[in-house]
PDB file of C-alpha atoms in Angstrom:
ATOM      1  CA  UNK A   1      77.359  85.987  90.458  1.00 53.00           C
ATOM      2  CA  UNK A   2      75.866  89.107  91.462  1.00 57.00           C
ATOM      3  CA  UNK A   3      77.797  92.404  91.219  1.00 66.00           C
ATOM      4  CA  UNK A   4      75.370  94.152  92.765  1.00 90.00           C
ATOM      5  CA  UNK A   5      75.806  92.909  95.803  1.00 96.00           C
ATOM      6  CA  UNK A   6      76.703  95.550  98.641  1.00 97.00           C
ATOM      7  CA  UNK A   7      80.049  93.627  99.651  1.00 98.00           C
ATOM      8  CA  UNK A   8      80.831  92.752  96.661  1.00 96.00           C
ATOM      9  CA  UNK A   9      80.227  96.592  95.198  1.00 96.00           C
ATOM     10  CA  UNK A  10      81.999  97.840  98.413  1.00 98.00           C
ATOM     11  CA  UNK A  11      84.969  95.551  97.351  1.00 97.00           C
ATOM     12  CA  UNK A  12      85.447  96.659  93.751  1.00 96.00           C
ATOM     13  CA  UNK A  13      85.709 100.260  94.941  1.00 98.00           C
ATOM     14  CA  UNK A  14      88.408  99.687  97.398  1.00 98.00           C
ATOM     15  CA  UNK A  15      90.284  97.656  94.451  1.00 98.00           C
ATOM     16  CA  UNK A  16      89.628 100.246  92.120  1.00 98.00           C
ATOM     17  CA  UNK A  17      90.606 103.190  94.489  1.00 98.00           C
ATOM     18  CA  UNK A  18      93.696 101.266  95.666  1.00 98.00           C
ATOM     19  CA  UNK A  19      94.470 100.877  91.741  1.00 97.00           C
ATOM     20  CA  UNK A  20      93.598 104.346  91.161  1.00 97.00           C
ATOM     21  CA  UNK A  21      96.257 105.082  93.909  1.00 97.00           C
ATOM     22  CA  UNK A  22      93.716 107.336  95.695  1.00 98.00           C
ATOM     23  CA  UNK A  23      93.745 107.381  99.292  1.00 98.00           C
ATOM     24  CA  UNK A  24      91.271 109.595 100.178  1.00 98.00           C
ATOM     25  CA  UNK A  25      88.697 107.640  98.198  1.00 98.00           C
ATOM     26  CA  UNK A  26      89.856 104.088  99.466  1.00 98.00           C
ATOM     27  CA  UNK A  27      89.451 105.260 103.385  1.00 98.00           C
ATOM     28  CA  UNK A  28      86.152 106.743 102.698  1.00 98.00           C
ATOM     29  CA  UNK A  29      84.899 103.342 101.938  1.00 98.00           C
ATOM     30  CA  UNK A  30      84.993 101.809 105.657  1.00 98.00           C
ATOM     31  CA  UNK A  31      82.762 102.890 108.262  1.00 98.00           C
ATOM     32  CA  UNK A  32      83.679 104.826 111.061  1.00 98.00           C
ATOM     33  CA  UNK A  33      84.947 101.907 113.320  1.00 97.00           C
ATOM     34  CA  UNK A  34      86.216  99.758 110.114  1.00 98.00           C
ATOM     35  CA  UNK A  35      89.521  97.641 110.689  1.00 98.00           C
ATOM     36  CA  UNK A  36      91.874  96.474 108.656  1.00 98.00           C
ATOM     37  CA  UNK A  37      93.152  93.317 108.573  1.00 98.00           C
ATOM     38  CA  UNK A  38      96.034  92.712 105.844  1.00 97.00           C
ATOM     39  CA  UNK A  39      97.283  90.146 106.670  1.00 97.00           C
ATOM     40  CA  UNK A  40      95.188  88.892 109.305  1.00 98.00           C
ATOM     41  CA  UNK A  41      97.339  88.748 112.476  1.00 97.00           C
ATOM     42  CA  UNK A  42     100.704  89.966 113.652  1.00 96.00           C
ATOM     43  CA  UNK A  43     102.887  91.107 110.339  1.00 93.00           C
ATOM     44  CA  UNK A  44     105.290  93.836 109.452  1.00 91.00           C
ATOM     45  CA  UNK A  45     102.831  96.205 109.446  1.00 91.00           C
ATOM     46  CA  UNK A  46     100.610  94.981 112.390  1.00 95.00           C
ATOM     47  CA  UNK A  47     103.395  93.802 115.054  1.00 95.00           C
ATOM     48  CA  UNK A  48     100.575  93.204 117.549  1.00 96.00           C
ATOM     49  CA  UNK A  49      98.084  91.146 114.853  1.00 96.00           C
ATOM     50  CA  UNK A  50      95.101  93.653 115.908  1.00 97.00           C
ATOM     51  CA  UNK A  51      94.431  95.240 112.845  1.00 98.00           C
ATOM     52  CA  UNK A  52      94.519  99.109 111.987  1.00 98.00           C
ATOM     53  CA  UNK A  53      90.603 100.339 113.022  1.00 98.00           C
ATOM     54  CA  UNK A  54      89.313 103.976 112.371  1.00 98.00           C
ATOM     55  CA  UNK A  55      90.246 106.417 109.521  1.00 98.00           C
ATOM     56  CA  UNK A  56      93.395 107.497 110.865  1.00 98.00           C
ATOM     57  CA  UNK A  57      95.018 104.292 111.331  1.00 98.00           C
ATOM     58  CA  UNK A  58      93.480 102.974 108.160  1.00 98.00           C
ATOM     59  CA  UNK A  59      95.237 105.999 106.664  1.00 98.00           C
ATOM     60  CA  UNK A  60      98.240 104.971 108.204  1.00 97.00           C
ATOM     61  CA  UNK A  61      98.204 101.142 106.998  1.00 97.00           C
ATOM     62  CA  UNK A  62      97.374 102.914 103.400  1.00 98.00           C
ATOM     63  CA  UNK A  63     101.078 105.020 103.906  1.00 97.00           C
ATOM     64  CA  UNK A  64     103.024 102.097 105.209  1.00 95.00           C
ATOM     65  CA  UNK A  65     101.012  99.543 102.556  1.00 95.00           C
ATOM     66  CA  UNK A  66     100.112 101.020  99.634  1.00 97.00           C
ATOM     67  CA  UNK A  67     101.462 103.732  99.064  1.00 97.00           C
ATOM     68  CA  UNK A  68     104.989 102.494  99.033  1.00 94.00           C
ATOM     69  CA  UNK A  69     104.344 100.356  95.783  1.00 97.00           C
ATOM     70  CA  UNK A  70     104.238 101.113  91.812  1.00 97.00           C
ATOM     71  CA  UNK A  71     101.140  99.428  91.220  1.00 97.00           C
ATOM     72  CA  UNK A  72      98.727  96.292  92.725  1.00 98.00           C
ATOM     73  CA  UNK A  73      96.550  94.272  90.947  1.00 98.00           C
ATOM     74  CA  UNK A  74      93.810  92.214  91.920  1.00 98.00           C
ATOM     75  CA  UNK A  75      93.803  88.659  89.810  1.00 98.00           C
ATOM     76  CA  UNK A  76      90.944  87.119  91.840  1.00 97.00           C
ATOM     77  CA  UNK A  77      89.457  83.968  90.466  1.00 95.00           C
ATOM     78  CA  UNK A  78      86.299  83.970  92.143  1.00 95.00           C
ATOM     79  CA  UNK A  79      84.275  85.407  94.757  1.00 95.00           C
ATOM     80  CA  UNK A  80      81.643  83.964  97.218  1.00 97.00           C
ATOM     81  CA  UNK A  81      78.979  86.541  98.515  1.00 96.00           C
ATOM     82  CA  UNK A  82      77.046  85.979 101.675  1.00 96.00           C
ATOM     83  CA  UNK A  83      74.953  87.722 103.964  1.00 97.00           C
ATOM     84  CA  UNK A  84      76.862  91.326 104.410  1.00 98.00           C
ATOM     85  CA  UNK A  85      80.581  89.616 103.253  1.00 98.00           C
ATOM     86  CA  UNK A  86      82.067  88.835 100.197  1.00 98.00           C
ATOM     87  CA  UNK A  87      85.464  86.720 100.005  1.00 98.00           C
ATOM     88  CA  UNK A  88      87.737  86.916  96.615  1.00 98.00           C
ATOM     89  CA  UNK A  89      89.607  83.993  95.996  1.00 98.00           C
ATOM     90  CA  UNK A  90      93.080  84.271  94.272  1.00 98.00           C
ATOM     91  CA  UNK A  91      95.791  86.140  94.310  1.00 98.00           C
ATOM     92  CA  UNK A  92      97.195  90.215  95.006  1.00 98.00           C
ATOM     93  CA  UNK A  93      99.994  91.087  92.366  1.00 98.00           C
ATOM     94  CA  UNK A  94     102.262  93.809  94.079  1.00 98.00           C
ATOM     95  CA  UNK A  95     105.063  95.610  91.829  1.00 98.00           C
ATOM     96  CA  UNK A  96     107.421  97.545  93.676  1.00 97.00           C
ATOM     97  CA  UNK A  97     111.018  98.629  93.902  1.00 95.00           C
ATOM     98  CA  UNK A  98     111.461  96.555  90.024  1.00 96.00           C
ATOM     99  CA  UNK A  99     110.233  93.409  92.018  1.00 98.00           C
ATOM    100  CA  UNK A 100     106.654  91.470  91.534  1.00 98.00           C
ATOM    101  CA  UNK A 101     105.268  89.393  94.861  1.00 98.00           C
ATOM    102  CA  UNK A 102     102.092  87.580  94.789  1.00 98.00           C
ATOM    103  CA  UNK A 103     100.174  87.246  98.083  1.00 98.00           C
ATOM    104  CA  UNK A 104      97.463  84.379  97.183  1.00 98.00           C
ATOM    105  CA  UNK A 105      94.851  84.024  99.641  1.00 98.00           C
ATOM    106  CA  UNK A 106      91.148  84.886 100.063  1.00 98.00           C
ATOM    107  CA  UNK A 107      90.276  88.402 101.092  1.00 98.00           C
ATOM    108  CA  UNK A 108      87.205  89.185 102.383  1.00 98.00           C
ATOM    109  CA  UNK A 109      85.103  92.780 102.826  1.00 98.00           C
ATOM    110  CA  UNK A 110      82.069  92.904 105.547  1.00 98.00           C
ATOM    111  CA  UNK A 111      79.763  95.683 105.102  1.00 98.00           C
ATOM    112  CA  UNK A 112      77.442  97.642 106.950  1.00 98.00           C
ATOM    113  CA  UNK A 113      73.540  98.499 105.886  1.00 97.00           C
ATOM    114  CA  UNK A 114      75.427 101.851 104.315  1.00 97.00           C
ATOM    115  CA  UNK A 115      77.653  99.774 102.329  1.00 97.00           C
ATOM    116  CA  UNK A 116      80.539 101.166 104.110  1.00 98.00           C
ATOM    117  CA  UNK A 117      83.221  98.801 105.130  1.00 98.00           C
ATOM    118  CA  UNK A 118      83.064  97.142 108.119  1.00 98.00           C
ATOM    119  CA  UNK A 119      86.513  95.132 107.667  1.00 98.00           C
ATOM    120  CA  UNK A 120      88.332  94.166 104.916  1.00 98.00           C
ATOM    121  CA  UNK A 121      90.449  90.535 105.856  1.00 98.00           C
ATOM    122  CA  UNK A 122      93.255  89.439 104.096  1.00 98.00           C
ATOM    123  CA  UNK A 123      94.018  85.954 104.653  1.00 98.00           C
ATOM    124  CA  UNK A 124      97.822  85.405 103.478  1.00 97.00           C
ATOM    125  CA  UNK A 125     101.149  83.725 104.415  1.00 96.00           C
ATOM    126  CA  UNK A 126     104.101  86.245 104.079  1.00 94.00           C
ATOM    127  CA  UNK A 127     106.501  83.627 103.679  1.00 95.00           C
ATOM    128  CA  UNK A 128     104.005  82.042 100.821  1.00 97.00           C
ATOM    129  CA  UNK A 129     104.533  85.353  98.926  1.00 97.00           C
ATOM    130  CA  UNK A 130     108.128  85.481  99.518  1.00 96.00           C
ATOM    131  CA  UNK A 131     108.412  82.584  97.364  1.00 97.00           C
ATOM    132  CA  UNK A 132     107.255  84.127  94.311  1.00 97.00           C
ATOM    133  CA  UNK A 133     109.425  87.086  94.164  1.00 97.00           C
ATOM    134  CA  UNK A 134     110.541  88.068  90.832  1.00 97.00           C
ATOM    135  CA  UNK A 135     112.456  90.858  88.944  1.00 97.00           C
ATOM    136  CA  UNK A 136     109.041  93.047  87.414  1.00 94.00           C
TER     137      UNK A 136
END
């Protein structure tokens, strides 16, 4: 397993900026027309299943998303890289409000020649991760 693949080096920075809680970082990462797919298809925070494309509604998703949460962790068990993508196998720990939800799932980053994210899919079921809420 190569880490020095571009996806797969383009998807350890978004973990680590979305870890680091920096926003301005994490958006940086996708290219000027990257989307945002998390989770892929209509959700609470995609009503229309279209994804969130461009910096500003990227920053937006980040707002609703991220930013609402004490901390997420990324307990992937594997990852697959492939031609510009990379897909992470396992799970996404999310602690917030004194509760813990799991989303497991693959979640894959597409990258331009740049390196810059092209879209970042999050394959999920909400009511999958529902099931696994517990008191942090």
């Amino acid at each position: 397993m190569s880490t020095e693949h571009p996806a797969r080096v383009a998807g350890l920075k978004s973990q680590a900026a979305v870890r680091a809680k920096d926003k301005d970082t994490w958006v940086s990462l996708f290219a000027v027309d990257g989307i945002v797919e998390d989770p892929v298809g209509p959700s609470f925070f995609d009503p229309d299943g279209k994804g969130h494309r461009g910096a500003e509604a990227i920053a937006a998703f980040w707002d609703k998303a991220i930013a609402q949460t004490d901390s997420i962790e990324f307990l992937f068990d594997d990852s697959f890289a492939c031609g510009s993508e990379v897909a992470y196998v396992g799970r996404i720990r999310t602690t917030m409000a004194g509760q813990i939800i799991d989303a497991e799932g693959v979640f894959t980053y597409k990258v331009d020649n740049d390196g810059k994210i092209l879209a970042l899919r999050a394959f999920w079921e909400t009511e999958r991760a529902m099931t696994t809420l517990k008191p942090a």
